[in-house]
Structures are given as C-alpha cells and as structure tokens.
PDB file of C-alpha atoms in Angstrom:
ATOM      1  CA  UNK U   1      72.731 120.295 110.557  1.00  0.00           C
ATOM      2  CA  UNK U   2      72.994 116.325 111.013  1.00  0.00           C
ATOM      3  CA  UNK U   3      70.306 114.560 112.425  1.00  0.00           C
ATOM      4  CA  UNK U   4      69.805 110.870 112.939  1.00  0.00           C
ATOM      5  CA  UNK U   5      67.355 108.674 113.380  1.00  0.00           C
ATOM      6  CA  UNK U   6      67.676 105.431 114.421  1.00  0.00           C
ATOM      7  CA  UNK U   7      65.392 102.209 114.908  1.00  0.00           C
ATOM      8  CA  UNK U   8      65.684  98.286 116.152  1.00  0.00           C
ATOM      9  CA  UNK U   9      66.801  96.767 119.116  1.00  0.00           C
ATOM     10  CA  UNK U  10      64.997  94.409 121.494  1.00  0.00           C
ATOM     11  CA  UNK U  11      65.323  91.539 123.615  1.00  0.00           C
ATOM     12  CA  UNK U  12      67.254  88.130 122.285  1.00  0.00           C
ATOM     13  CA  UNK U  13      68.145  85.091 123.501  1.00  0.00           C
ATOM     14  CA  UNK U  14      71.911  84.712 123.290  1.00  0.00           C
ATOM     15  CA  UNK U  15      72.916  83.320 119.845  1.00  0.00           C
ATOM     16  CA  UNK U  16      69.849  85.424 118.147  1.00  0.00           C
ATOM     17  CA  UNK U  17      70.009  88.082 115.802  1.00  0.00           C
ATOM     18  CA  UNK U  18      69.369  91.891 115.625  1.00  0.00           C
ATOM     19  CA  UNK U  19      69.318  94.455 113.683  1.00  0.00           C
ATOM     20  CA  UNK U  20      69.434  98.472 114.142  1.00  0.00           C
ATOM     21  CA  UNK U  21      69.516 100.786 111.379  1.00  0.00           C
ATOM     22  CA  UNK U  22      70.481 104.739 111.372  1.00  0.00           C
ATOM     23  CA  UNK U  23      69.252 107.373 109.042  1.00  0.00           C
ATOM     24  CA  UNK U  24      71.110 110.339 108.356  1.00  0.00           C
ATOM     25  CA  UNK U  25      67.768 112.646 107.720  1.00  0.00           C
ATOM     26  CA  UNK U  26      69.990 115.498 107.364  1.00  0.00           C
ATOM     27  CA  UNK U  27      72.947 117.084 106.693  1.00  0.00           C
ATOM     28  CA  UNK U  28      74.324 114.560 104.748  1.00  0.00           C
ATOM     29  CA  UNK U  29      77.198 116.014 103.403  1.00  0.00           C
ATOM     30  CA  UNK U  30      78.516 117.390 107.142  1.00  0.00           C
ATOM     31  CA  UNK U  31      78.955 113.096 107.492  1.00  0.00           C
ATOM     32  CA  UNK U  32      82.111 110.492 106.517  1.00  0.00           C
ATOM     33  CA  UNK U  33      81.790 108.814 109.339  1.00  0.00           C
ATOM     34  CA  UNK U  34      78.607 106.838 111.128  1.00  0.00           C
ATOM     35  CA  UNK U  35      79.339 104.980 113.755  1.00  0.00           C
ATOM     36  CA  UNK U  36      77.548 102.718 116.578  1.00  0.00           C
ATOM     37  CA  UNK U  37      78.610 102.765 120.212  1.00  0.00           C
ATOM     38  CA  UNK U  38      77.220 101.128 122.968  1.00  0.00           C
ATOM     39  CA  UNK U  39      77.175 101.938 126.662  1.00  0.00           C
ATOM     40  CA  UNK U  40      76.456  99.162 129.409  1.00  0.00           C
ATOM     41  CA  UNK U  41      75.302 100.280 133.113  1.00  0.00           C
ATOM     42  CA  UNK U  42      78.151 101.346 134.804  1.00  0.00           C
ATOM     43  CA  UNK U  43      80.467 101.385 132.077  1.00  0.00           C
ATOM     44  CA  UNK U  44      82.044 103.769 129.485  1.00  0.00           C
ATOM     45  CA  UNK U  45      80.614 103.929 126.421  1.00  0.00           C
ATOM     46  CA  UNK U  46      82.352 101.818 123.708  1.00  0.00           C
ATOM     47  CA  UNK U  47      82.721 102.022 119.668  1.00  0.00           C
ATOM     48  CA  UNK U  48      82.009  98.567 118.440  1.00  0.00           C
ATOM     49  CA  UNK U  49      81.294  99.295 114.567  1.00  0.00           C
ATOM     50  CA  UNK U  50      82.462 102.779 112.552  1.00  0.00           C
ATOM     51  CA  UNK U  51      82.139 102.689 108.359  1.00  0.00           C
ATOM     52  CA  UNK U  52      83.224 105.484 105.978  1.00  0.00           C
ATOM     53  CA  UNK U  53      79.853 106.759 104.003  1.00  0.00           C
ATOM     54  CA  UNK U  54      82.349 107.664 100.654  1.00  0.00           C
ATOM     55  CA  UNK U  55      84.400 104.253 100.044  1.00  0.00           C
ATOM     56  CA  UNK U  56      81.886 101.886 102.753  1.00  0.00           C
ATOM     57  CA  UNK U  57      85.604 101.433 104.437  1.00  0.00           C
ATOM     58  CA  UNK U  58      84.527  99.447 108.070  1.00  0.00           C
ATOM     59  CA  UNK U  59      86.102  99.283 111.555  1.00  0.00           C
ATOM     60  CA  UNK U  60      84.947  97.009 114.232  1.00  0.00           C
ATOM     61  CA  UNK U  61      85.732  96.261 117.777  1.00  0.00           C
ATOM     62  CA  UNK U  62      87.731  93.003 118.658  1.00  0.00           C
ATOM     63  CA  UNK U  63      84.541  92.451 120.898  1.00  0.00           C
ATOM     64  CA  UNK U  64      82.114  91.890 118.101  1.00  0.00           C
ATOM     65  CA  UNK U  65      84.121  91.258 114.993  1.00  0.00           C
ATOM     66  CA  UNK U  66      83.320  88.095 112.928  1.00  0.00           C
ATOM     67  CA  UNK U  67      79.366  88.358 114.605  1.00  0.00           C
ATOM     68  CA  UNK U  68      78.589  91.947 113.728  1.00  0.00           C
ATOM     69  CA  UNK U  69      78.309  93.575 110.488  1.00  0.00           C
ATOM     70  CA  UNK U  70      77.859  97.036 109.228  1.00  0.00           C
ATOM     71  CA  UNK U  71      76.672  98.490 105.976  1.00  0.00           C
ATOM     72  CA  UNK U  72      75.711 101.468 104.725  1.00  0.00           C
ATOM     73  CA  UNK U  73      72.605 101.620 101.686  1.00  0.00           C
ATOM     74  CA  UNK U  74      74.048 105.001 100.278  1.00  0.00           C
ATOM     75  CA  UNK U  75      70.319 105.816  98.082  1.00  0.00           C
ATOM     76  CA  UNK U  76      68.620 105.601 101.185  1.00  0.00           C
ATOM     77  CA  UNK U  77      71.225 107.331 103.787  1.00  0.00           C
ATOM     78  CA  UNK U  78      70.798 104.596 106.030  1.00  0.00           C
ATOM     79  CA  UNK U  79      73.032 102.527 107.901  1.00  0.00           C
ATOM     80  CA  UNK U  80      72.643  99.164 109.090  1.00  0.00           C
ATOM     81  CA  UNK U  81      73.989  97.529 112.311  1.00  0.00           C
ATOM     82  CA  UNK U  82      73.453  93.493 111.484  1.00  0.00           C
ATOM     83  CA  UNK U  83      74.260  91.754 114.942  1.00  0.00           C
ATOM     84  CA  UNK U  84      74.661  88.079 114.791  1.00  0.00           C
ATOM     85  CA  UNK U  85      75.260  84.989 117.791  1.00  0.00           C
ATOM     86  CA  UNK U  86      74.242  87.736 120.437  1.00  0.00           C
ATOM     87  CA  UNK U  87      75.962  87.027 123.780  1.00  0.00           C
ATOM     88  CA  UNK U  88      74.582  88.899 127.048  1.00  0.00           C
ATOM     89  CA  UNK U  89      77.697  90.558 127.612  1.00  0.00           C
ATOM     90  CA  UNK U  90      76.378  92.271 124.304  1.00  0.00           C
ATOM     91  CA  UNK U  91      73.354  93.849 126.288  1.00  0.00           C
ATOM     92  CA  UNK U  92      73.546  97.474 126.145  1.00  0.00           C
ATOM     93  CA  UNK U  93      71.849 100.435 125.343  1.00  0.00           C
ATOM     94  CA  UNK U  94      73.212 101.283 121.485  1.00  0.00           C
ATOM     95  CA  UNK U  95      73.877 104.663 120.065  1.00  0.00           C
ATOM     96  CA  UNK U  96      74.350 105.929 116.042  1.00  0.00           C
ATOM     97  CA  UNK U  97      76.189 108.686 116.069  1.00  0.00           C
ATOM     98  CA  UNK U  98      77.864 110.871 113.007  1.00  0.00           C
ATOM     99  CA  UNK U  99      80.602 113.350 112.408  1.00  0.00           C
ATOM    100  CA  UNK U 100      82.980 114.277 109.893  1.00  0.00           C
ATOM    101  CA  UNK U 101      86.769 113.139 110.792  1.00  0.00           C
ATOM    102  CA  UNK U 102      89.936 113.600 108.953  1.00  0.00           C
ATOM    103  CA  UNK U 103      91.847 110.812 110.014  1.00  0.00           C
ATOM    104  CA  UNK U 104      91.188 106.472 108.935  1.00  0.00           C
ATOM    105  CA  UNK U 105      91.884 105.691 112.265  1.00  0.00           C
ATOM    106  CA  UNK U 106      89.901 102.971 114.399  1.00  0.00           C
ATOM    107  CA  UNK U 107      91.441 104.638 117.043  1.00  0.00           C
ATOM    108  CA  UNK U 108      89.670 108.058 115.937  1.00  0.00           C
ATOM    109  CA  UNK U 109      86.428 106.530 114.773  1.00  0.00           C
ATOM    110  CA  UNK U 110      85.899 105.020 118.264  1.00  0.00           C
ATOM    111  CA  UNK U 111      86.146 108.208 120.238  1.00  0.00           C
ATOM    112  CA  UNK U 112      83.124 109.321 121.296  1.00  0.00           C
ATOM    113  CA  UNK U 113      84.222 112.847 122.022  1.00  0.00           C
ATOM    114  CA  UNK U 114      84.788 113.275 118.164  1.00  0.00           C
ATOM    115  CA  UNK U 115      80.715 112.605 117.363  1.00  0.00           C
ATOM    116  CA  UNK U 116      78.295 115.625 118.094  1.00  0.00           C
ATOM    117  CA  UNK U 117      75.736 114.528 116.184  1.00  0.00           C
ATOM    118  CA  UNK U 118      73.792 111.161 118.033  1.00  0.00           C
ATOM    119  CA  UNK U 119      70.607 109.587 118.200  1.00  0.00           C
ATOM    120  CA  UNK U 120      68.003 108.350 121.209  1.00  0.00           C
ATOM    121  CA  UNK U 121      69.399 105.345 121.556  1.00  0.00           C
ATOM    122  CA  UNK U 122      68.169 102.116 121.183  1.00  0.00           C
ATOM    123  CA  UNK U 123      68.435  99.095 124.320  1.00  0.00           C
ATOM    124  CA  UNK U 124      69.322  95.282 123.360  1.00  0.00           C
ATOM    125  CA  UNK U 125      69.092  92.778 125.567  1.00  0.00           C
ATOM    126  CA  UNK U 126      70.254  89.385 125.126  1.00  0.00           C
ATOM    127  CA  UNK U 127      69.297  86.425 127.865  1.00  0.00           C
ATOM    128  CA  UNK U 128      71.365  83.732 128.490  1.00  0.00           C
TER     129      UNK U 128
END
C-alpha cells in the first residue's frame, strides 16, 4: 500500500520562494504518477504540477508554469515541489497525492478522482 509523506510550506511574501517535498514511504512500485494539487477556500481543488516517476516526464498548470518546478530524486523516493515568484492568488492548502495511471494525459494527471493515495496536506500562504 502507498503512503506519502509530505513536508514544507509556510508563509511568503509574494515573489518568495517555497519548497514542499513528498515521499513515497511505501508502495513504490503501485506509483507512475505523483502529483501536487492545491485547494483554495471555497474552491475546487486544482492539479498544478504531475511528473512520471519512470521517464521524470512533467505536466504543469498554465497557472504556475515558468515559476514552479517539479522533480523527482528517484534514490530517495522523494519528490520535490520548487515554487518560485509566489503570488497570493497562489495561497492554498497543497496536497501530494499518488496513483498509478495508464494514460500521458495532463488532462488525466490533473483529476483528482484518479489519486487514492494523498497526504495531510501542507498550507502556503503568500502576502501581498
């Protein structure tokens, strides 16, 4: 069985940087796919960065592409979320989640209905 654990987040001014990071502690080989959403009071939850864990092949969201970046350190089973120029409409609470899909579709990676597997959470808060 998958089970993540995940670390980072905080509170930013806008234009700072975060990180959040993601370890798959088990069940590694039930995983192609981690991916972070995030989920805003009063809003759905979004997929804004998804990467393959065979070929380290990323999606991201128009919303944060060009400031965030997402990686994957394959010895450690750990992926990183690398969030750069923070905006508040960034401020969210941010979720890992994992699963194993079929399909190298952005469309599919940022469903959240396709993840079971998905960790505590983890808030960010950027000020303007």
């Amino acid at each position: 069985q998958v089970q993540l654990v995940g670390s980072g987040g905080g509170a930013v001014q806008a234009g700072g940087s975060l990180r959040l990071s993601c370890t798959v502690s088990s069940g590694y080989y039930s995983t192609n796919v981690v991916a972070w959403f995030r989920q805003a009071p009063g809003k759905e939850r979004e997929g804004v960065a998804a990467i393959g864990t065979l070929y380290e092949n990323a999606f991201y969201s128009d919303s944060v592409n060009g400031r965030f970046t997402i990686s994957l350190d394959s010895a450690k089973w750990t992926v990183y979320l690398q969030m750069n120029a923070l905006e508040p409409e960034d401020t969210a609470m941010y979720y890992c989640a994992a699963a194993y899909l079929h399909e190298y579709l952005a469309g599919v990676w940022f469903q959240p209905r396709r993840y079971l597997v998905w960790d505590q959470g983890a808030q960010v808060t950027v000020s303007s």
